[in-house]
Tab-separated table of C-alpha atoms and ligand atoms in Angstrom:
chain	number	residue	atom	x	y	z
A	1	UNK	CA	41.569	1.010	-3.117
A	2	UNK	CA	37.932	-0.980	-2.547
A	3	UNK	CA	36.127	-0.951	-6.078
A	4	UNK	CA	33.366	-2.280	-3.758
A	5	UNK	CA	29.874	0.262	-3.988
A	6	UNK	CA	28.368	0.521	-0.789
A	7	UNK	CA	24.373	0.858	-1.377
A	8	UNK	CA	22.385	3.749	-0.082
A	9	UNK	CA	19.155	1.626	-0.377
A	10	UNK	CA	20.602	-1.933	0.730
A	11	UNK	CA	16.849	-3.062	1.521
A	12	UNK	CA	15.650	-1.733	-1.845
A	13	UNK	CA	14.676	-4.511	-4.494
A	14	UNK	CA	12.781	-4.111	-7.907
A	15	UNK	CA	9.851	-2.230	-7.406
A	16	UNK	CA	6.743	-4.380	-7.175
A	17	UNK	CA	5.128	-2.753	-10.359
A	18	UNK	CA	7.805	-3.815	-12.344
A	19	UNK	CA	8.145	-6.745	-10.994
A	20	UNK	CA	4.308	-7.576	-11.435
A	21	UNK	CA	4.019	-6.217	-15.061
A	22	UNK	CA	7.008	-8.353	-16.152
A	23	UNK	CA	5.453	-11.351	-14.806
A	24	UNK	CA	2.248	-10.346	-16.427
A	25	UNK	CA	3.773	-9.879	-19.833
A	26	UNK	CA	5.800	-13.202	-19.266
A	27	UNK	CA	2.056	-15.297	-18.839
A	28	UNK	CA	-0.140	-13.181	-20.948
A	29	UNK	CA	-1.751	-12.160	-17.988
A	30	UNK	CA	-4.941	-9.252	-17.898
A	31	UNK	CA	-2.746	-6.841	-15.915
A	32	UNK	CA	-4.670	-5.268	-13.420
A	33	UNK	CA	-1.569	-4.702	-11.347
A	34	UNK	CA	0.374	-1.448	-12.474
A	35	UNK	CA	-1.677	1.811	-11.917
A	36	UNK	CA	-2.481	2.876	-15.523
A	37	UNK	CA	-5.118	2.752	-18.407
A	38	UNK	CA	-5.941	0.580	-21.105
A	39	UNK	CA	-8.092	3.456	-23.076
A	40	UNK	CA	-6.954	5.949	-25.530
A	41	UNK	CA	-6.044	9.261	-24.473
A	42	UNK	CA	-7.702	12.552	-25.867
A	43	UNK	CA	-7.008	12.584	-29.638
A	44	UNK	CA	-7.090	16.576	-28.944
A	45	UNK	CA	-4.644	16.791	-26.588
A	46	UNK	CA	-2.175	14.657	-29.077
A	47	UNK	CA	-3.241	17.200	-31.730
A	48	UNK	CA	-2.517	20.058	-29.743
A	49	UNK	CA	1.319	18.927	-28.864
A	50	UNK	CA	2.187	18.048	-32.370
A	51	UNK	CA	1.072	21.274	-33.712
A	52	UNK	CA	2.989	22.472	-30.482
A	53	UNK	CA	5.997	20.368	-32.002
A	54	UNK	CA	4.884	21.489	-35.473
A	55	UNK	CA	5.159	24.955	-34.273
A	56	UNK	CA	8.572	24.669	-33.204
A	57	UNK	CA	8.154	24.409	-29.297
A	58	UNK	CA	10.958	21.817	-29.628
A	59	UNK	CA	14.260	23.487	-27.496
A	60	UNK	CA	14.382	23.812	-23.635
A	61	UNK	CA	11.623	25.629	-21.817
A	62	UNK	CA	11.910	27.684	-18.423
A	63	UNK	CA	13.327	25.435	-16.054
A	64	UNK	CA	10.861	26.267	-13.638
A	65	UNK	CA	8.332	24.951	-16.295
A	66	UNK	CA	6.801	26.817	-19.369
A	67	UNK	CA	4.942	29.943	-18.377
A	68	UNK	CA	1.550	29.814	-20.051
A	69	UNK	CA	1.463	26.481	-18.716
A	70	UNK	CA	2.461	27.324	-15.039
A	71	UNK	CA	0.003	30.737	-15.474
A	72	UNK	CA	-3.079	28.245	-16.436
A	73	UNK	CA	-2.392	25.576	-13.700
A	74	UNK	CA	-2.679	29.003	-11.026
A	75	UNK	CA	-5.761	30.053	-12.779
A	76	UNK	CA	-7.394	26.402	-12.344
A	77	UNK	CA	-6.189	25.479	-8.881
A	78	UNK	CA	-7.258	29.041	-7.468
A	79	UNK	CA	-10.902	28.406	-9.568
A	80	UNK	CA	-11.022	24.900	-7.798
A	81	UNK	CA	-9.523	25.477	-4.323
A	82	UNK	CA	-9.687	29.400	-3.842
A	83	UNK	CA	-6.169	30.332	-2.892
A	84	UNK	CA	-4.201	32.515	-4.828
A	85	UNK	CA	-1.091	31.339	-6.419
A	86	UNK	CA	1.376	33.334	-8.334
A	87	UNK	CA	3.284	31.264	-11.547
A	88	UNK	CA	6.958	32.616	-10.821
A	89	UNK	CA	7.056	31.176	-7.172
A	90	UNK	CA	4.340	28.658	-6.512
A	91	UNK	CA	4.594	26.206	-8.676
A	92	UNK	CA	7.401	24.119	-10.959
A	93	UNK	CA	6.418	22.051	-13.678
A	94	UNK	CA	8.055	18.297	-12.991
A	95	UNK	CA	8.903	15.263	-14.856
A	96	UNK	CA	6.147	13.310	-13.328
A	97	UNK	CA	5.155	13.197	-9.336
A	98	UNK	CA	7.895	10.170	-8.578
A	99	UNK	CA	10.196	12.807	-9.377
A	100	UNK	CA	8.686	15.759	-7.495
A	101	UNK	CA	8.085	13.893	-4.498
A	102	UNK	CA	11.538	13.024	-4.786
A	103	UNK	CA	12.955	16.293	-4.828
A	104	UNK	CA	10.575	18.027	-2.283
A	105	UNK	CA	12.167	15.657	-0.048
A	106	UNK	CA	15.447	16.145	-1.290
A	107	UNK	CA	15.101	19.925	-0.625
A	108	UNK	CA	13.803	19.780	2.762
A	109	UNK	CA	15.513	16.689	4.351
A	110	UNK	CA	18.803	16.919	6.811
A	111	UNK	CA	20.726	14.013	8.146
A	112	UNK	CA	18.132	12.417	11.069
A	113	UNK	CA	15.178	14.605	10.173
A	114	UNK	CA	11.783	12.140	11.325
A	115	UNK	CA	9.688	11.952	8.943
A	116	UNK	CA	5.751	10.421	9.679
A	117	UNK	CA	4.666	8.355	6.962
A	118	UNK	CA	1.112	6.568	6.957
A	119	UNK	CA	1.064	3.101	5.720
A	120	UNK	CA	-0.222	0.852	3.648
A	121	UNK	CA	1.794	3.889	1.625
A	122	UNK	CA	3.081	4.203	-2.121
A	123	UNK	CA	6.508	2.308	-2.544
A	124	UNK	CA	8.596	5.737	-3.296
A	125	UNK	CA	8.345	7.202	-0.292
A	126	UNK	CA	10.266	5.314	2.389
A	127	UNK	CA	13.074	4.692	-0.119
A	128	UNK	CA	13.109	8.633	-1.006
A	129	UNK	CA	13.078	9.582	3.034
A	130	UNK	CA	16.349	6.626	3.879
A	131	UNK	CA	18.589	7.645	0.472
A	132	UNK	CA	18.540	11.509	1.876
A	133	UNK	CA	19.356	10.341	5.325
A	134	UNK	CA	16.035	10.663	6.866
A	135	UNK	CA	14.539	8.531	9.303
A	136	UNK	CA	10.968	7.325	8.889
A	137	UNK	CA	8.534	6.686	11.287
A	138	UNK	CA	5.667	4.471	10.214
A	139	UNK	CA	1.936	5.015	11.621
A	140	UNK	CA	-0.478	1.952	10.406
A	141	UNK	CA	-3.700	3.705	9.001
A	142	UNK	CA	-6.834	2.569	11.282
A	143	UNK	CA	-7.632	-0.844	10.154
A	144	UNK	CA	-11.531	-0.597	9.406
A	145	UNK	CA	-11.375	2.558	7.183
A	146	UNK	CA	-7.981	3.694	6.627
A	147	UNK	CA	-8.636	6.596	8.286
A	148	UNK	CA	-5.297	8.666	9.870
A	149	UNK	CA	-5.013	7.729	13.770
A	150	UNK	CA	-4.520	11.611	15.033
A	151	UNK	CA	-3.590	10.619	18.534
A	152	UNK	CA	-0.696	8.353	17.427
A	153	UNK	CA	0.647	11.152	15.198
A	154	UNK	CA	0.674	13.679	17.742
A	155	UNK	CA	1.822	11.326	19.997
A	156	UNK	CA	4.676	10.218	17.654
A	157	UNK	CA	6.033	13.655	16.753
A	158	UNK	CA	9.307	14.735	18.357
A	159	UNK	CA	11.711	17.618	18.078
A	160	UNK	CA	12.703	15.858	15.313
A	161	UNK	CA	9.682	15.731	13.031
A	162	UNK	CA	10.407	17.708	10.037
A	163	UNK	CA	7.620	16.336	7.785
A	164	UNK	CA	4.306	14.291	7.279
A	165	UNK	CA	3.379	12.830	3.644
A	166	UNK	CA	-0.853	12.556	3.418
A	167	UNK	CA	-1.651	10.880	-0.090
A	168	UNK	CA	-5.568	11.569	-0.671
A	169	UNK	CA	-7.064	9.882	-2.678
A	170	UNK	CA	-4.911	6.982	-1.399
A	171	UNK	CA	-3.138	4.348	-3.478
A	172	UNK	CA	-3.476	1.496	-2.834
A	173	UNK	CA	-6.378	1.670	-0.868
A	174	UNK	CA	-8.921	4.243	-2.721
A	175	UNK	CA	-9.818	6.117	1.316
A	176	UNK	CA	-10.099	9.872	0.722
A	177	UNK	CA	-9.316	12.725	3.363
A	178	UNK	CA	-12.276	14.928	5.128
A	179	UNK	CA	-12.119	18.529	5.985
A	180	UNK	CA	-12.035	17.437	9.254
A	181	UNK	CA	-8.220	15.743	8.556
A	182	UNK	CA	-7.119	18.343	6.870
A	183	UNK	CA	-8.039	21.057	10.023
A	184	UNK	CA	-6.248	18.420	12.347
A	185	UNK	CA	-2.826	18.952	10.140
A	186	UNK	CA	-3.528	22.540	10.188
A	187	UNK	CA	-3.220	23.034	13.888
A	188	UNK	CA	-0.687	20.078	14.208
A	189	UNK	CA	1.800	21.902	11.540
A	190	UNK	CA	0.999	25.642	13.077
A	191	UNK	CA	1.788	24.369	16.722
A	192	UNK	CA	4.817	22.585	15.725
A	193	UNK	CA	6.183	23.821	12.448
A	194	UNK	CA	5.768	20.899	10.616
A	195	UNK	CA	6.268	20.289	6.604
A	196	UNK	CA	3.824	18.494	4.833
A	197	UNK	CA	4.232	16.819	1.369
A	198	UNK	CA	0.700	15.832	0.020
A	199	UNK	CA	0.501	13.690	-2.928
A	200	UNK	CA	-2.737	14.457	-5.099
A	201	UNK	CA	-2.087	12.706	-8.143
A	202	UNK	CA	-5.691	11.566	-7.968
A	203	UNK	CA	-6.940	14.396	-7.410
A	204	UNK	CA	-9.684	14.263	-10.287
A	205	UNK	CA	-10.822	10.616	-9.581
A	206	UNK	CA	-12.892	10.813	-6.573
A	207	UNK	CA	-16.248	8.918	-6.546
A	208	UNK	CA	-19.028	9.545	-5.239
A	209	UNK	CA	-19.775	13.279	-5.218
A	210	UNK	CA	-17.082	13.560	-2.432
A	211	UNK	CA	-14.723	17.011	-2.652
A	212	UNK	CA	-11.422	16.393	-3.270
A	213	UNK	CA	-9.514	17.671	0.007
A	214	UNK	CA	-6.804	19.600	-1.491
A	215	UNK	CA	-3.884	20.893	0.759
A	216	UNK	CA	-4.453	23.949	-1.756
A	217	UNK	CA	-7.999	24.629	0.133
A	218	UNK	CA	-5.707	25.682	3.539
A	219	UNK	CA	-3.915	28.998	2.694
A	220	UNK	CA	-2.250	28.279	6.049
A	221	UNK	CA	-1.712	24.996	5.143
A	222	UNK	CA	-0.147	25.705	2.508
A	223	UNK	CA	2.625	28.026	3.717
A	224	UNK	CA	3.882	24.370	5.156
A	225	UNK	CA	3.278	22.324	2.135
A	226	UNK	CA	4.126	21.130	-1.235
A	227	UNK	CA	1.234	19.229	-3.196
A	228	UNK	CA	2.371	16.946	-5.955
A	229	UNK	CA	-0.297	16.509	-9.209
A	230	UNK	CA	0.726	13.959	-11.998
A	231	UNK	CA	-0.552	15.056	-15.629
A	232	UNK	CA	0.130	10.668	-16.592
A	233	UNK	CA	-3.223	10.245	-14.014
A	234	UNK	CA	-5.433	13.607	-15.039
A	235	UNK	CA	-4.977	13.004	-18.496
A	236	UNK	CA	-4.699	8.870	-19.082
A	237	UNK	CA	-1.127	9.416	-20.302
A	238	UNK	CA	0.941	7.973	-17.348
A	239	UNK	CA	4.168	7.224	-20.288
A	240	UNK	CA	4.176	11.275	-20.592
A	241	UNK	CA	6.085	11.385	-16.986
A	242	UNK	CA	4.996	14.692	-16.442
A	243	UNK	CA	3.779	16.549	-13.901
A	244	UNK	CA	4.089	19.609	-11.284
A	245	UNK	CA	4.103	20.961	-7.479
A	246	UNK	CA	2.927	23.721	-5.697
A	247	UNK	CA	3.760	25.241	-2.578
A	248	UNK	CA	3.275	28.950	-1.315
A	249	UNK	CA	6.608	28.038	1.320
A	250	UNK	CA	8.770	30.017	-1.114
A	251	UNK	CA	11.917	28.870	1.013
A	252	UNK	CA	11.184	25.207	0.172
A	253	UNK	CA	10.350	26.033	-3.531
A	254	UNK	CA	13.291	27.698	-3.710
A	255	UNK	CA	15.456	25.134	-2.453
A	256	UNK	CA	13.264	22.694	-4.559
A	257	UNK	CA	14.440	24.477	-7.290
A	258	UNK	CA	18.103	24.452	-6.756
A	259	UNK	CA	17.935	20.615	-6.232
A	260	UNK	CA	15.706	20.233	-9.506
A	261	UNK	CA	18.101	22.222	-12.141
A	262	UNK	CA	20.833	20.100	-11.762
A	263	UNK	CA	18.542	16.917	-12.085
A	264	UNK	CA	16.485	17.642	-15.182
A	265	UNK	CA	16.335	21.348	-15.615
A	266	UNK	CA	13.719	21.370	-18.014
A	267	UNK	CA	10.577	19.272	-18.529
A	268	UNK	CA	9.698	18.177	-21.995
A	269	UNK	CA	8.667	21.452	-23.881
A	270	UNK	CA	6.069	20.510	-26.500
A	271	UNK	CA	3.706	18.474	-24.211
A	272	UNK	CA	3.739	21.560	-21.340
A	273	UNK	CA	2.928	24.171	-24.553
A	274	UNK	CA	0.387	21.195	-25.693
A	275	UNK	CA	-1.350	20.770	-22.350
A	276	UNK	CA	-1.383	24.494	-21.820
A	277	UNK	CA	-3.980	24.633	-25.006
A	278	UNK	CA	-5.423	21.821	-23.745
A	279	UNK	CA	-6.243	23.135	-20.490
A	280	UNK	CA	-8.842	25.215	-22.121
A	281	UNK	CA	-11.253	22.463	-21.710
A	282	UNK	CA	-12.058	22.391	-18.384
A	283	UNK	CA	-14.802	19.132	-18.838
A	284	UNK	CA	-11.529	16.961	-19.550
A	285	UNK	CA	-10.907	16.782	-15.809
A	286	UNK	CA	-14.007	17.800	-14.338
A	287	UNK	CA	-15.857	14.726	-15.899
A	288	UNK	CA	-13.104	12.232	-14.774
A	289	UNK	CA	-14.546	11.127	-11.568
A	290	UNK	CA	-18.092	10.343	-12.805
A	291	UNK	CA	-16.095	8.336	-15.937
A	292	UNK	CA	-14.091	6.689	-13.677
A	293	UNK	CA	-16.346	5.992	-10.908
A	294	UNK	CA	-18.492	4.117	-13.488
A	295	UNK	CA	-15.407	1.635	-14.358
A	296	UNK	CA	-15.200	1.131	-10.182
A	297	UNK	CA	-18.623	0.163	-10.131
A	298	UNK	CA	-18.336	-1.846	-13.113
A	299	UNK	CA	-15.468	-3.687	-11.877
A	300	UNK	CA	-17.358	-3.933	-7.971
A	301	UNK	CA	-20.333	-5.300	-9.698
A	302	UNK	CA	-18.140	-7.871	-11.586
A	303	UNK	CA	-16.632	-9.094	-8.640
A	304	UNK	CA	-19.534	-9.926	-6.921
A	305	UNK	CA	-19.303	-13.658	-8.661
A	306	UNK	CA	-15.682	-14.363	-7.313
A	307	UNK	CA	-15.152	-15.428	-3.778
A	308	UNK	CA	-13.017	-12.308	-3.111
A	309	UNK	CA	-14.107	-9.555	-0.974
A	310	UNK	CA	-14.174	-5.692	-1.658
A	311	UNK	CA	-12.885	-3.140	0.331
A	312	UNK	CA	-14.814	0.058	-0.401
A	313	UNK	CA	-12.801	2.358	-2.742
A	314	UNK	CA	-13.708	6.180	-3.140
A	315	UNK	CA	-11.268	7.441	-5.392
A	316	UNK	CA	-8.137	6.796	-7.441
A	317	UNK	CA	-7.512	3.723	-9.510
A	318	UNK	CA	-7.911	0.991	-7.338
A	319	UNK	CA	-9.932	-1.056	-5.334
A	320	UNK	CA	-8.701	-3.816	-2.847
A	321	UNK	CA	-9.820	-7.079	-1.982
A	322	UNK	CA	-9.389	-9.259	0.582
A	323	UNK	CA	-8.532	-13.155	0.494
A	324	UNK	CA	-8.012	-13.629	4.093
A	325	UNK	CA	-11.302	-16.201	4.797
A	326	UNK	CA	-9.979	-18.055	1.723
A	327	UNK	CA	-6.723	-18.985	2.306
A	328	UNK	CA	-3.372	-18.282	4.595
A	329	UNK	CA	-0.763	-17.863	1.300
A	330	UNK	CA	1.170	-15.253	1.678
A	331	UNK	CA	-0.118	-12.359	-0.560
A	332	UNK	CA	3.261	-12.097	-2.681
A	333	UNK	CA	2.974	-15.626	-3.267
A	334	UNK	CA	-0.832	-14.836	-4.230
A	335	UNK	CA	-0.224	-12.669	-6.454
A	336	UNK	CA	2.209	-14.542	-8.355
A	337	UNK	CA	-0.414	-17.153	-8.118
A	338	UNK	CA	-3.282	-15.457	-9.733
A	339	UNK	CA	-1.389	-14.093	-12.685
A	340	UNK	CA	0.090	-17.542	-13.655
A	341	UNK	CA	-2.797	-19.993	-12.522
A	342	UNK	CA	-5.549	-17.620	-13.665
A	343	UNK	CA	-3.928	-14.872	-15.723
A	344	UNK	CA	-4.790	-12.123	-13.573
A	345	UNK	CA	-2.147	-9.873	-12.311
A	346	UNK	CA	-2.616	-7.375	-9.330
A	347	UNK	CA	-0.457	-5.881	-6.669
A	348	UNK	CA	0.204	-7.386	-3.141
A	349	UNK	CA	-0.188	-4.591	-0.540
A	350	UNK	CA	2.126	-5.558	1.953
A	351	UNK	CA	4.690	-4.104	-0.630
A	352	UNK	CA	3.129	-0.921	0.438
A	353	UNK	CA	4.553	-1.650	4.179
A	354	UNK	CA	8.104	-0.912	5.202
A	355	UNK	CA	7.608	-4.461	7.522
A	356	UNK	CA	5.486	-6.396	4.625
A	357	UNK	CA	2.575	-6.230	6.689
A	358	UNK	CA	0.592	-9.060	5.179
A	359	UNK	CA	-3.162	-8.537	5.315
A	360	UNK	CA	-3.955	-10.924	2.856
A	361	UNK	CA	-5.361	-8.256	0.577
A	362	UNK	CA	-4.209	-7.679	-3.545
A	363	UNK	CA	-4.948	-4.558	-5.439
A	364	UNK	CA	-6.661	-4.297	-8.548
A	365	UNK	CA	-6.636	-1.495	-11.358
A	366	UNK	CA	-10.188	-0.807	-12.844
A	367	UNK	CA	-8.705	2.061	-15.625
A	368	UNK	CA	-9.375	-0.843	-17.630
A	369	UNK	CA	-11.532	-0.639	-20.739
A	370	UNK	CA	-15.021	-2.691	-19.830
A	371	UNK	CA	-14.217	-5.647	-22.309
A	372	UNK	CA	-10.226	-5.895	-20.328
A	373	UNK	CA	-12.335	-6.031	-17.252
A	374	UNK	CA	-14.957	-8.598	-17.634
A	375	UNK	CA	-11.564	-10.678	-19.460
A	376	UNK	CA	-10.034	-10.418	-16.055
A	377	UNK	CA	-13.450	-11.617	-13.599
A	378	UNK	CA	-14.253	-14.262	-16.303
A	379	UNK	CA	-10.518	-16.110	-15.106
A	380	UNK	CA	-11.435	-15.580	-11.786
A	381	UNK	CA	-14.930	-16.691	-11.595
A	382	UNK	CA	-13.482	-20.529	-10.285
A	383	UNK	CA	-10.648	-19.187	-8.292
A	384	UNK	CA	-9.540	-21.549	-5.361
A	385	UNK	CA	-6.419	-21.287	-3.486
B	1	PMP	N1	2.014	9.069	-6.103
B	1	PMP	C1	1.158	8.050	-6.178
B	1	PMP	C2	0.346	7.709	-4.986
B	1	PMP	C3	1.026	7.327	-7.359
B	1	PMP	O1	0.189	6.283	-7.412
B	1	PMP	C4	1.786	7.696	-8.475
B	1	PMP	C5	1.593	6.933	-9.731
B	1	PMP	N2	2.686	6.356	-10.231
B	1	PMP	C6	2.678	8.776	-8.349
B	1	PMP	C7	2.762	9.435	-7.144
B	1	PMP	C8	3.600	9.248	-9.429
B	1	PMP	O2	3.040	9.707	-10.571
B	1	PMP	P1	3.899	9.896	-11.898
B	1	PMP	O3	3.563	8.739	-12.771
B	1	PMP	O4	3.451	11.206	-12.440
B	1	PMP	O5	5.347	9.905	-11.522
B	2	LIG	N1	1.473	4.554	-9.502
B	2	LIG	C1	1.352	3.338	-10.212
B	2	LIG	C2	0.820	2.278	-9.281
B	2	LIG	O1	0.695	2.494	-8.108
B	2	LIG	C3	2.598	2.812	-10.860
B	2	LIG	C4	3.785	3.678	-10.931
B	2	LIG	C5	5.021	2.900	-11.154
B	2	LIG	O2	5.020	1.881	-11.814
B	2	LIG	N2	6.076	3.343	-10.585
B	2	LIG	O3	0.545	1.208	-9.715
């Protein structure tokens, strides 16, 4: 008998956040790699899950999530994209949206199922579609923009296609969906009975006085989605790994369901009876794109006295630049370069492409406090490859 484990994900290494934070750490780099803040969280919302913990909200919840929490999330996404949503079948509370994007796909996915992804795309995805047995077909987002290509998806859907992931606002690139997009996948997914998986974990930070698209917006939409929200981004707590989905398929949250209870069952109970309080406060995420958008323009106007250039960025954590009229280096070997020549980490986003497309562009994180921020731009004020 072989003792020899065959690999479901033989082209899978470390993922590139990891990879990038250890290497940070290891050169006491500024790490404006890794998606997440450098701020404090609300002192409130800690308060309100320790006197949730204090209370004795400490044993397993529902494992669809806890219902207050599940009834408050309806009450806010039908206030902020008008469709109705009921607690008991539209939405499960998740250990972070890495897992429900996970399971979504899980639940949905047969043996040779097609399934379009956009890229540059987050580094979960592909790895997510090949372990269930999927197959994924890549579409490069228009160059100048990052805008979706509609011709090439409808002419790269086949009797196959079971599913399209959209990710607006869009890491790593910071692009944002229009109306206009969203009425496209509406009549693509009613003509051919499409699935969509939409990831919105930054749905709150979106510059600019732009309207976050929402798949929720689309009651018909809808019936063919799941949207995926991530309480780490909404809330600068990314180390909570919590999260939730909602779809009004109830088939596919069904079957989400079935695959989630034997995976986790139940999502950490005092935080979801803490953020249920905390929910009351409506400002907490309505304010986050102005803060946020003032820490992009912060960081833009920083940059201005580095040779890099920007790539515009409307929402989510990140802005891109671009190296390519500086130098030819490969941008993995870049990267590595800035955080141990200058102390600077970022990403490289050809690890966003399945092929390691290599545009010569590296990602930066601006959830950085001001002072981390101008630490970072002072390093790379000489930079010279
Ligand atoms: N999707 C995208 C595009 C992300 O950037 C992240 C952030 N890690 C996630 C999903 C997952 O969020 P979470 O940390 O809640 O798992
Ligand atoms: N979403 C975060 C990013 O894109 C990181 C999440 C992770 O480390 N898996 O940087």
């Amino acid at each position: 008998m072989s003792s020899f484990i065959y690999s479901k994900l033989p082209q899978v290494g470390t993922t590139i956040f990891t990879v990038m934070s250890q290497l940070a750490a290891t050169h006491n780099a500024v790490n404006l790699g890794q998606g997440f803040p450098d701020f404090p969280m609300s002192a409130e919302l800690i308060a309100c899950v320790t006197k949730a913990m204090q209370d004795g909200a400490n044993q397993y919840t529902h494992m669809n999530g806890l219902p207050l929490l599940r009834e408050q999330l309806c009450q806010k996404m039908e206030h902020l994209y008008g469709t109705p949503l009921h607690a008991n079948d539209h939405i499960t509370i998740t250990p972070g949206g890495t897992y429900a994007i996970y399971t979504a796909i899980t639940a949905l996915l047969q043996p040779g199922d097609e399934v379009i992804v956009f890229e540059p795309c987050y580094d979960s995805y592909l790895p997510n579609i090949i372990i269930n047995g999927g197959i994924p077909v890549t579409i490069a987002l228009n160059a100048n923009d990052y805008s979706i290509p509609w011709d090439e998806v409808n002419d790269k859907i086949t009797t196959k296609t079971k599913l399209i992931i959209i990710n607006s606002p869009h890491n790593p690139t910071g692009a944002v969906l229009q109306a206009s997009d969203l009425q496209q996948l509406e009549a693509i997914v009613a003509q051919k009975g499409i699935f969509v998986l939409s990831d919105e974990v930054y749905e709150h930070l979106i510059f600019d006085g732009i309207a976050h698209q929402s798949v929720c917006r689309y009651p018909n939409l809808l019936q063919h989605s799941m949207a995926v929200f991530s309480f780490g981004k909404t809330y600068h707590c990314t180390g909570w790994k919590l999260g939730y989905c909602i779809s009004t398929n109830e088939q596919w949250m069904q079957e989400f369901r079935k695959v989630h209870q034997f995976n986790v069952f139940s999502c950490n109970t005092p935080m979801q009876a803490g953020l249920a309080a905390y929910l009351q406060h409506p400002d907490a995420y309505l304010t986050l794109g102005t803060q946020m958008q003032a820490h992009r323009d912060y960081f833009q106007q920083l940059m201005q006295s580095t040779p890099l250039q920007a790539l515009p960025s409307y929402g989510s954590y990140f802005q891109c630049y671009s190296y390519a009229h500086l130098s030819d280096m490969p941008d993995k070997e870049a990267a590595v370069y800035l955080t141990e020549q200058y102390g600077v980490a970022t990403i490289p986003v050809s690890a966003f492409y399945a092929n390691g497309t290599d545009n010569k562009v590296l990602r930066f994180c601006f959830a950085k406090q001001f002072a981390t921020l101008e630490r970072a731009v002072a390093r790379l004020n000489d930079l010279q490859f």
